[in-house]
Amino acid sequence: MPYKGALTTEDWVRHLKDQAAHTKEHRHALYEKVDIHNKMNILDVGCGTGVITADIASLAKGHVTGIDIDCRKLDRAKPLVSDRITLLEADASHLPFKDETFDLVVFSVVLMHIRDKQKAVNEMARVTRKDGIVLATMEPDHGGALYYPENKMYPFFIKDVEEMGSDPYIGRKLKYLFEKAGLKTEIGMSIHDFDSMNNSKEQLKEFLNRFWIAEKLFLINGWTQQQIHNYKQEQIHLIENDLYFSFLPVFYAIGRKE
C-alpha cells in the first residue's frame, strides 16, 4: 500500500491556504519581476485548491490555466472557474498542451513532489513561448535548514517527506534542471527567511500557525500528548525570549526561453 504521509486531503487544503497567505509578499515581488500584469496566457502547474491560481488571475490581464494531478484538490478549486480561469486534471510530466502555448508557466512548492523532475521542467519549457518565462516561486532545500536549539520535529518531517516520494533537497537542483531544459536561468532566495530571523513575533506566529502539522507528526511517531505539550511550551519560551534560531533556505528560479 503506498505511503500517504501524515497529512490528509483536508490537512493539505488547510496547509495550502496557510502557505499561500504566508508567501504572498514573496510571490508578488516575483510576479512584478516577470511582469505578470501583461502576460496573456499563464499556466499554474500544481495548482492544488486554486488559492494561488486565483491570486495570479487577480493580477494578470490574461487567462490562467491551473493543472493538478490530484482531483480531490481540484474539486475544492471548482468555484474559482470563470471566463479567465480554467482548471484541468493533468500530469506536469505530460502536459496536454501544444508547443509554445503560454507566456508564463509558474509553480510554487511543486517540483519537490514530482518524481521525474527533469521531464516536468522540460515539459514546462516546451509549452512556453519564445521569450516567455518559467517561474518557480518557491522550492525549499531542507538540507540547508538550521535550527538552534534542536528542532525535534524536523527529523520526523524529513522522514515523512521522503516516504511520500518527495525531494526535500530540491532547492539546490533548480538551476541545473532549468538550464538542462534550455532556459536561461536566474536563481535567488526568499528574503522573507532573512527578515524573520530577527523578528521573534513573526517567528512565534509562524510556529503557532503551523504547530498542528508538528503535532500530527509527533503523534504518528509515538509521542504522548504531554510530551507534545511540553515541547510546545519550551519552543514558545525560547522564541519569546529571543533564544531560538531557525532558517530554511527557499529558492526561486526565473527561466527565460530564448
PDB file of C-alpha atoms in Angstrom:
ATOM      1  CA  MET A   1       0.000   0.000   0.000  1.00  0.00           C
ATOM      2  CA  PRO A   2       1.507   3.400  -0.960  1.00  0.00           C
ATOM      3  CA  TYR A   3       2.588   5.664   1.871  1.00  0.00           C
ATOM      4  CA  LYS A   4       0.104   8.512   2.302  1.00  0.00           C
ATOM      5  CA  GLY A   5       2.029  10.724   4.711  1.00  0.00           C
ATOM      6  CA  ALA A   6       0.874  12.347   7.919  1.00  0.00           C
ATOM      7  CA  LEU A   7      -1.483  14.837   6.248  1.00  0.00           C
ATOM      8  CA  THR A   8      -4.949  14.032   4.901  1.00  0.00           C
ATOM      9  CA  THR A   9      -6.563  15.819   1.941  1.00  0.00           C
ATOM     10  CA  GLU A  10      -8.322  18.123   4.408  1.00  0.00           C
ATOM     11  CA  ASP A  11      -4.989  18.846   6.062  1.00  0.00           C
ATOM     12  CA  TRP A  12      -3.449  19.735   2.706  1.00  0.00           C
ATOM     13  CA  VAL A  13      -6.334  22.088   1.910  1.00  0.00           C
ATOM     14  CA  ARG A  14      -5.670  23.911   5.179  1.00  0.00           C
ATOM     15  CA  HIS A  15      -1.899  23.863   4.693  1.00  0.00           C
ATOM     16  CA  LEU A  16      -2.061  25.210   1.125  1.00  0.00           C
ATOM     17  CA  LYS A  17      -4.306  28.076   2.208  1.00  0.00           C
ATOM     18  CA  ASP A  18      -1.948  28.990   5.067  1.00  0.00           C
ATOM     19  CA  GLN A  19       1.081  28.675   2.816  1.00  0.00           C
ATOM     20  CA  ALA A  20      -0.425  30.945   0.162  1.00  0.00           C
ATOM     21  CA  ALA A  21      -1.110  33.654   2.736  1.00  0.00           C
ATOM     22  CA  HIS A  22       2.328  33.298   4.317  1.00  0.00           C
ATOM     23  CA  THR A  23       4.186  33.554   0.981  1.00  0.00           C
ATOM     24  CA  LYS A  24       2.057  36.221  -0.699  1.00  0.00           C
ATOM     25  CA  GLU A  25       4.548  39.081  -0.347  1.00  0.00           C
ATOM     26  CA  HIS A  26       7.414  36.985  -1.720  1.00  0.00           C
ATOM     27  CA  ARG A  27       5.376  35.678  -4.653  1.00  0.00           C
ATOM     28  CA  HIS A  28       4.041  39.097  -5.585  1.00  0.00           C
ATOM     29  CA  ALA A  29       7.561  40.527  -5.729  1.00  0.00           C
ATOM     30  CA  LEU A  30       8.479  37.814  -8.238  1.00  0.00           C
ATOM     31  CA  TYR A  31       5.274  38.355 -10.217  1.00  0.00           C
ATOM     32  CA  GLU A  32       6.268  42.004 -10.568  1.00  0.00           C
ATOM     33  CA  LYS A  33       9.724  40.955 -11.688  1.00  0.00           C
ATOM     34  CA  VAL A  34       8.342  38.857 -14.555  1.00  0.00           C
ATOM     35  CA  ASP A  35       5.709  41.491 -15.484  1.00  0.00           C
ATOM     36  CA  ILE A  36       2.776  39.188 -14.760  1.00  0.00           C
ATOM     37  CA  HIS A  37       0.275  42.007 -15.371  1.00  0.00           C
ATOM     38  CA  ASN A  38       0.941  41.867 -19.107  1.00  0.00           C
ATOM     39  CA  LYS A  39       1.023  38.087 -19.540  1.00  0.00           C
ATOM     40  CA  MET A  40      -1.971  36.989 -21.569  1.00  0.00           C
ATOM     41  CA  ASN A  41      -1.778  33.197 -21.213  1.00  0.00           C
ATOM     42  CA  ILE A  42      -0.496  31.746 -17.934  1.00  0.00           C
ATOM     43  CA  LEU A  43      -0.153  28.151 -16.729  1.00  0.00           C
ATOM     44  CA  ASP A  44      -0.163  27.392 -12.988  1.00  0.00           C
ATOM     45  CA  VAL A  45       1.365  23.926 -12.530  1.00  0.00           C
ATOM     46  CA  GLY A  46       0.303  22.016  -9.423  1.00  0.00           C
ATOM     47  CA  CYS A  47      -2.471  24.483  -8.655  1.00  0.00           C
ATOM     48  CA  GLY A  48      -3.956  22.371  -5.852  1.00  0.00           C
ATOM     49  CA  THR A  49      -7.002  24.070  -4.352  1.00  0.00           C
ATOM     50  CA  GLY A  50      -6.555  27.079  -6.623  1.00  0.00           C
ATOM     51  CA  VAL A  51      -5.733  29.671  -3.967  1.00  0.00           C
ATOM     52  CA  ILE A  52      -2.614  30.855  -5.802  1.00  0.00           C
ATOM     53  CA  THR A  53      -4.309  30.439  -9.203  1.00  0.00           C
ATOM     54  CA  ALA A  54      -6.966  32.948  -8.169  1.00  0.00           C
ATOM     55  CA  ASP A  55      -4.279  35.276  -6.842  1.00  0.00           C
ATOM     56  CA  ILE A  56      -2.465  35.150 -10.185  1.00  0.00           C
ATOM     57  CA  ALA A  57      -5.705  35.832 -12.073  1.00  0.00           C
ATOM     58  CA  SER A  58      -6.349  38.900  -9.909  1.00  0.00           C
ATOM     59  CA  LEU A  59      -3.020  40.377 -11.015  1.00  0.00           C
ATOM     60  CA  ALA A  60      -2.813  39.385 -14.673  1.00  0.00           C
ATOM     61  CA  LYS A  61      -4.822  40.735 -17.589  1.00  0.00           C
ATOM     62  CA  GLY A  62      -4.978  37.427 -19.406  1.00  0.00           C
ATOM     63  CA  HIS A  63      -6.230  33.874 -18.924  1.00  0.00           C
ATOM     64  CA  VAL A  64      -4.906  31.480 -16.262  1.00  0.00           C
ATOM     65  CA  THR A  65      -4.980  27.692 -16.617  1.00  0.00           C
ATOM     66  CA  GLY A  66      -4.421  25.662 -13.462  1.00  0.00           C
ATOM     67  CA  ILE A  67      -3.470  21.989 -13.573  1.00  0.00           C
ATOM     68  CA  ASP A  68      -3.100  19.413 -10.829  1.00  0.00           C
ATOM     69  CA  ILE A  69      -2.819  15.636 -10.734  1.00  0.00           C
ATOM     70  CA  ASP A  70      -4.985  15.379  -7.592  1.00  0.00           C
ATOM     71  CA  CYS A  71      -8.679  15.520  -8.484  1.00  0.00           C
ATOM     72  CA  ARG A  72      -9.644  15.916  -4.799  1.00  0.00           C
ATOM     73  CA  LYS A  73      -7.807  19.220  -4.546  1.00  0.00           C
ATOM     74  CA  LEU A  74      -9.203  20.339  -7.908  1.00  0.00           C
ATOM     75  CA  ASP A  75     -12.720  19.691  -6.626  1.00  0.00           C
ATOM     76  CA  ARG A  76     -12.053  22.333  -3.963  1.00  0.00           C
ATOM     77  CA  ALA A  77     -10.936  24.756  -6.672  1.00  0.00           C
ATOM     78  CA  LYS A  78     -14.043  24.387  -8.890  1.00  0.00           C
ATOM     79  CA  PRO A  79     -15.796  27.515  -7.535  1.00  0.00           C
ATOM     80  CA  LEU A  80     -12.919  29.564  -8.981  1.00  0.00           C
ATOM     81  CA  VAL A  81     -13.656  28.592 -12.578  1.00  0.00           C
ATOM     82  CA  SER A  82     -14.597  31.602 -14.708  1.00  0.00           C
ATOM     83  CA  ASP A  83     -14.047  33.037 -18.166  1.00  0.00           C
ATOM     84  CA  ARG A  84     -10.483  33.849 -17.018  1.00  0.00           C
ATOM     85  CA  ILE A  85      -9.662  30.679 -15.048  1.00  0.00           C
ATOM     86  CA  THR A  86      -9.637  27.122 -16.409  1.00  0.00           C
ATOM     87  CA  LEU A  87      -8.817  24.064 -14.292  1.00  0.00           C
ATOM     88  CA  LEU A  88      -7.650  20.706 -15.651  1.00  0.00           C
ATOM     89  CA  GLU A  89      -6.592  17.392 -14.158  1.00  0.00           C
ATOM     90  CA  ALA A  90      -3.180  16.786 -15.709  1.00  0.00           C
ATOM     91  CA  ASP A  91       0.325  15.481 -15.013  1.00  0.00           C
ATOM     92  CA  ALA A  92       3.164  18.027 -15.078  1.00  0.00           C
ATOM     93  CA  SER A  93       5.368  15.419 -16.773  1.00  0.00           C
ATOM     94  CA  HIS A  94       2.874  15.042 -19.655  1.00  0.00           C
ATOM     95  CA  LEU A  95       1.343  18.470 -20.225  1.00  0.00           C
ATOM     96  CA  PRO A  96      -1.678  18.312 -22.580  1.00  0.00           C
ATOM     97  CA  PHE A  97      -0.783  21.491 -24.467  1.00  0.00           C
ATOM     98  CA  LYS A  98       0.829  22.350 -27.787  1.00  0.00           C
ATOM     99  CA  ASP A  99       4.352  23.710 -28.004  1.00  0.00           C
ATOM    100  CA  GLU A 100       4.739  27.410 -27.179  1.00  0.00           C
ATOM    101  CA  THR A 101       1.240  27.907 -25.737  1.00  0.00           C
ATOM    102  CA  PHE A 102       1.945  30.073 -22.671  1.00  0.00           C
ATOM    103  CA  ASP A 103       3.650  33.406 -21.965  1.00  0.00           C
ATOM    104  CA  LEU A 104       4.337  32.346 -18.383  1.00  0.00           C
ATOM    105  CA  VAL A 105       4.451  28.985 -16.627  1.00  0.00           C
ATOM    106  CA  VAL A 106       4.533  29.243 -12.833  1.00  0.00           C
ATOM    107  CA  PHE A 107       4.653  26.849  -9.893  1.00  0.00           C
ATOM    108  CA  SER A 108       5.223  27.010  -6.139  1.00  0.00           C
ATOM    109  CA  VAL A 109       6.473  24.175  -3.879  1.00  0.00           C
ATOM    110  CA  VAL A 110       5.556  21.664  -6.580  1.00  0.00           C
ATOM    111  CA  LEU A 111       8.747  20.317  -8.152  1.00  0.00           C
ATOM    112  CA  MET A 112       9.826  18.672  -4.890  1.00  0.00           C
ATOM    113  CA  HIS A 113       6.766  16.396  -5.152  1.00  0.00           C
ATOM    114  CA  ILE A 114       7.263  15.341  -8.805  1.00  0.00           C
ATOM    115  CA  ARG A 115       9.093  12.063  -9.484  1.00  0.00           C
ATOM    116  CA  ASP A 116      10.660  12.881 -12.866  1.00  0.00           C
ATOM    117  CA  LYS A 117      11.673  16.469 -12.226  1.00  0.00           C
ATOM    118  CA  GLN A 118      13.693  16.967 -15.386  1.00  0.00           C
ATOM    119  CA  LYS A 119      10.869  15.723 -17.575  1.00  0.00           C
ATOM    120  CA  ALA A 120       8.444  18.086 -15.847  1.00  0.00           C
ATOM    121  CA  VAL A 121      10.709  21.118 -16.340  1.00  0.00           C
ATOM    122  CA  ASN A 122      11.328  20.073 -19.953  1.00  0.00           C
ATOM    123  CA  GLU A 123       7.566  19.971 -20.473  1.00  0.00           C
ATOM    124  CA  MET A 124       7.120  23.412 -18.923  1.00  0.00           C
ATOM    125  CA  ALA A 125       9.817  24.791 -21.215  1.00  0.00           C
ATOM    126  CA  ARG A 126       8.192  23.105 -24.218  1.00  0.00           C
ATOM    127  CA  VAL A 127       4.803  24.756 -23.685  1.00  0.00           C
ATOM    128  CA  THR A 128       6.392  28.176 -23.027  1.00  0.00           C
ATOM    129  CA  ARG A 129       6.587  30.601 -25.929  1.00  0.00           C
ATOM    130  CA  LYS A 130       9.867  32.019 -27.153  1.00  0.00           C
ATOM    131  CA  ASP A 131      10.825  34.938 -24.860  1.00  0.00           C
ATOM    132  CA  GLY A 132       8.401  33.518 -22.289  1.00  0.00           C
ATOM    133  CA  ILE A 133       9.234  32.563 -18.709  1.00  0.00           C
ATOM    134  CA  VAL A 134       9.107  29.514 -16.456  1.00  0.00           C
ATOM    135  CA  LEU A 135       8.920  30.737 -12.852  1.00  0.00           C
ATOM    136  CA  ALA A 136       9.487  28.632  -9.740  1.00  0.00           C
ATOM    137  CA  THR A 137       8.418  30.981  -6.962  1.00  0.00           C
ATOM    138  CA  MET A 138       9.400  28.719  -4.063  1.00  0.00           C
ATOM    139  CA  GLU A 139      11.243  25.431  -3.733  1.00  0.00           C
ATOM    140  CA  PRO A 140      12.846  24.692  -0.343  1.00  0.00           C
ATOM    141  CA  ASP A 141      16.135  22.976   0.409  1.00  0.00           C
ATOM    142  CA  HIS A 142      15.827  21.297   3.774  1.00  0.00           C
ATOM    143  CA  GLY A 143      19.445  20.174   3.620  1.00  0.00           C
ATOM    144  CA  GLY A 144      20.388  23.767   4.369  1.00  0.00           C
ATOM    145  CA  ALA A 145      17.985  24.170   7.286  1.00  0.00           C
ATOM    146  CA  LEU A 146      19.482  25.480  10.526  1.00  0.00           C
ATOM    147  CA  TYR A 147      17.855  25.262  13.953  1.00  0.00           C
ATOM    148  CA  TYR A 148      19.176  26.002  17.433  1.00  0.00           C
ATOM    149  CA  PRO A 149      18.232  24.675  19.905  1.00  0.00           C
ATOM    150  CA  GLU A 150      17.327  21.472  18.067  1.00  0.00           C
ATOM    151  CA  ASN A 151      14.014  21.266  16.225  1.00  0.00           C
ATOM    152  CA  LYS A 152      12.763  17.874  17.442  1.00  0.00           C
ATOM    153  CA  MET A 153      10.002  17.728  14.838  1.00  0.00           C
ATOM    154  CA  TYR A 154      12.389  18.153  11.924  1.00  0.00           C
ATOM    155  CA  PRO A 155      13.669  14.544  11.553  1.00  0.00           C
ATOM    156  CA  PHE A 156      10.058  13.321  11.523  1.00  0.00           C
ATOM    157  CA  PHE A 157       9.175  15.870   8.844  1.00  0.00           C
ATOM    158  CA  ILE A 158      12.077  14.813   6.588  1.00  0.00           C
ATOM    159  CA  LYS A 159      11.134  11.157   7.049  1.00  0.00           C
ATOM    160  CA  ASP A 160       7.522  11.900   6.123  1.00  0.00           C
ATOM    161  CA  VAL A 161       8.504  13.884   3.024  1.00  0.00           C
ATOM    162  CA  GLU A 162      10.890  11.191   1.777  1.00  0.00           C
ATOM    163  CA  GLU A 163       8.445   8.357   2.431  1.00  0.00           C
ATOM    164  CA  MET A 164       5.889  10.204   0.286  1.00  0.00           C
ATOM    165  CA  GLY A 165       8.466  10.111  -2.520  1.00  0.00           C
ATOM    166  CA  SER A 166       9.177  13.851  -2.386  1.00  0.00           C
ATOM    167  CA  ASP A 167      12.593  15.526  -2.518  1.00  0.00           C
ATOM    168  CA  PRO A 168      13.406  17.753   0.477  1.00  0.00           C
ATOM    169  CA  TYR A 169      16.612  18.948  -1.223  1.00  0.00           C
ATOM    170  CA  ILE A 170      15.105  20.275  -4.464  1.00  0.00           C
ATOM    171  CA  GLY A 171      16.173  23.897  -3.970  1.00  0.00           C
ATOM    172  CA  ARG A 172      19.825  23.283  -4.858  1.00  0.00           C
ATOM    173  CA  LYS A 173      18.809  21.491  -8.066  1.00  0.00           C
ATOM    174  CA  LEU A 174      16.705  24.245  -9.647  1.00  0.00           C
ATOM    175  CA  LYS A 175      19.428  25.874 -11.729  1.00  0.00           C
ATOM    176  CA  TYR A 176      20.611  22.529 -13.112  1.00  0.00           C
ATOM    177  CA  LEU A 177      17.091  21.403 -14.020  1.00  0.00           C
ATOM    178  CA  PHE A 178      16.166  24.723 -15.648  1.00  0.00           C
ATOM    179  CA  GLU A 179      19.390  25.085 -17.624  1.00  0.00           C
ATOM    180  CA  LYS A 180      19.172  21.461 -18.843  1.00  0.00           C
ATOM    181  CA  ALA A 181      15.718  22.346 -20.179  1.00  0.00           C
ATOM    182  CA  GLY A 182      17.257  25.139 -22.258  1.00  0.00           C
ATOM    183  CA  LEU A 183      16.196  28.022 -20.027  1.00  0.00           C
ATOM    184  CA  LYS A 184      18.472  30.970 -19.270  1.00  0.00           C
ATOM    185  CA  THR A 185      18.116  30.943 -15.515  1.00  0.00           C
ATOM    186  CA  GLU A 186      18.344  33.364 -12.612  1.00  0.00           C
ATOM    187  CA  ILE A 187      18.370  31.846  -9.117  1.00  0.00           C
ATOM    188  CA  GLY A 188      17.645  33.647  -5.863  1.00  0.00           C
ATOM    189  CA  MET A 189      16.366  33.192  -2.316  1.00  0.00           C
ATOM    190  CA  SER A 190      13.282  34.373  -0.466  1.00  0.00           C
ATOM    191  CA  ILE A 191      14.190  37.474   1.559  1.00  0.00           C
ATOM    192  CA  HIS A 192      11.355  36.660   3.971  1.00  0.00           C
ATOM    193  CA  ASP A 193      13.543  33.994   5.543  1.00  0.00           C
ATOM    194  CA  PHE A 194      16.196  36.564   6.390  1.00  0.00           C
ATOM    195  CA  ASP A 195      13.693  39.098   7.719  1.00  0.00           C
ATOM    196  CA  SER A 196      12.003  36.623  10.063  1.00  0.00           C
ATOM    197  CA  MET A 197      15.284  35.553  11.705  1.00  0.00           C
ATOM    198  CA  ASN A 198      15.319  38.771  13.740  1.00  0.00           C
ATOM    199  CA  ASN A 199      11.587  39.041  14.316  1.00  0.00           C
ATOM    200  CA  SER A 200      10.510  36.936  17.297  1.00  0.00           C
ATOM    201  CA  LYS A 201       6.850  37.972  16.938  1.00  0.00           C
ATOM    202  CA  GLU A 202       6.796  36.737  13.345  1.00  0.00           C
ATOM    203  CA  GLN A 203       8.606  33.541  14.333  1.00  0.00           C
ATOM    204  CA  LEU A 204       6.100  32.850  17.110  1.00  0.00           C
ATOM    205  CA  LYS A 205       3.156  33.494  14.804  1.00  0.00           C
ATOM    206  CA  GLU A 206       4.553  31.073  12.215  1.00  0.00           C
ATOM    207  CA  PHE A 207       5.313  28.456  14.877  1.00  0.00           C
ATOM    208  CA  LEU A 208       1.795  28.568  16.332  1.00  0.00           C
ATOM    209  CA  ASN A 209       0.094  28.642  12.924  1.00  0.00           C
ATOM    210  CA  ARG A 210       1.939  25.513  11.801  1.00  0.00           C
ATOM    211  CA  PHE A 211       2.136  23.583  15.043  1.00  0.00           C
ATOM    212  CA  TRP A 212      -0.838  21.427  14.092  1.00  0.00           C
ATOM    213  CA  ILE A 213       1.417  19.802  11.467  1.00  0.00           C
ATOM    214  CA  ALA A 214       4.122  19.139  14.068  1.00  0.00           C
ATOM    215  CA  GLU A 215       1.515  17.651  16.398  1.00  0.00           C
ATOM    216  CA  LYS A 216       0.385  15.157  13.757  1.00  0.00           C
ATOM    217  CA  LEU A 217       3.988  14.147  13.050  1.00  0.00           C
ATOM    218  CA  PHE A 218       4.751  13.689  16.734  1.00  0.00           C
ATOM    219  CA  LEU A 219       1.641  11.551  17.264  1.00  0.00           C
ATOM    220  CA  ILE A 220       2.367   9.145  14.398  1.00  0.00           C
ATOM    221  CA  ASN A 221       5.910   8.798  15.738  1.00  0.00           C
ATOM    222  CA  GLY A 222       4.761   7.747  19.198  1.00  0.00           C
ATOM    223  CA  TRP A 223       4.854  10.941  21.243  1.00  0.00           C
ATOM    224  CA  THR A 224       2.303  11.416  24.023  1.00  0.00           C
ATOM    225  CA  GLN A 225       0.092  14.484  24.319  1.00  0.00           C
ATOM    226  CA  GLN A 226       2.077  15.503  27.411  1.00  0.00           C
ATOM    227  CA  GLN A 227       5.378  15.316  25.523  1.00  0.00           C
ATOM    228  CA  ILE A 228       3.893  17.396  22.714  1.00  0.00           C
ATOM    229  CA  HIS A 229       2.550  19.976  25.171  1.00  0.00           C
ATOM    230  CA  ASN A 230       5.918  20.231  26.939  1.00  0.00           C
ATOM    231  CA  TYR A 231       7.762  20.661  23.643  1.00  0.00           C
ATOM    232  CA  LYS A 232       5.339  23.364  22.511  1.00  0.00           C
ATOM    233  CA  GLN A 233       5.789  25.326  25.736  1.00  0.00           C
ATOM    234  CA  GLU A 234       9.587  25.001  25.506  1.00  0.00           C
ATOM    235  CA  GLN A 235       9.560  26.374  21.967  1.00  0.00           C
ATOM    236  CA  ILE A 236       7.268  29.260  22.879  1.00  0.00           C
ATOM    237  CA  HIS A 237       9.587  30.178  25.772  1.00  0.00           C
ATOM    238  CA  LEU A 238      12.664  30.102  23.514  1.00  0.00           C
ATOM    239  CA  ILE A 239      11.058  32.207  20.781  1.00  0.00           C
ATOM    240  CA  GLU A 240       9.516  34.769  23.141  1.00  0.00           C
ATOM    241  CA  ASN A 241      12.901  35.282  24.809  1.00  0.00           C
ATOM    242  CA  ASP A 242      14.834  35.579  21.523  1.00  0.00           C
ATOM    243  CA  LEU A 243      16.704  32.344  22.235  1.00  0.00           C
ATOM    244  CA  TYR A 244      15.675  30.404  19.131  1.00  0.00           C
ATOM    245  CA  PHE A 245      17.263  30.499  15.689  1.00  0.00           C
ATOM    246  CA  SER A 246      15.661  28.972  12.609  1.00  0.00           C
ATOM    247  CA  PHE A 247      16.468  29.271   8.944  1.00  0.00           C
ATOM    248  CA  LEU A 248      15.210  27.352   5.915  1.00  0.00           C
ATOM    249  CA  PRO A 249      16.600  28.309   2.503  1.00  0.00           C
ATOM    250  CA  VAL A 250      13.802  28.693  -0.033  1.00  0.00           C
ATOM    251  CA  PHE A 251      14.858  29.290  -3.625  1.00  0.00           C
ATOM    252  CA  TYR A 252      13.207  30.791  -6.683  1.00  0.00           C
ATOM    253  CA  ALA A 253      14.151  30.356 -10.330  1.00  0.00           C
ATOM    254  CA  ILE A 254      13.308  32.534 -13.324  1.00  0.00           C
ATOM    255  CA  GLY A 255      13.937  30.670 -16.564  1.00  0.00           C
ATOM    256  CA  ARG A 256      13.739  32.600 -19.824  1.00  0.00           C
ATOM    257  CA  LYS A 257      13.178  30.763 -23.092  1.00  0.00           C
ATOM    258  CA  GLU A 258      15.399  32.318 -25.738  1.00  0.00           C
TER     259      GLU A 258
END
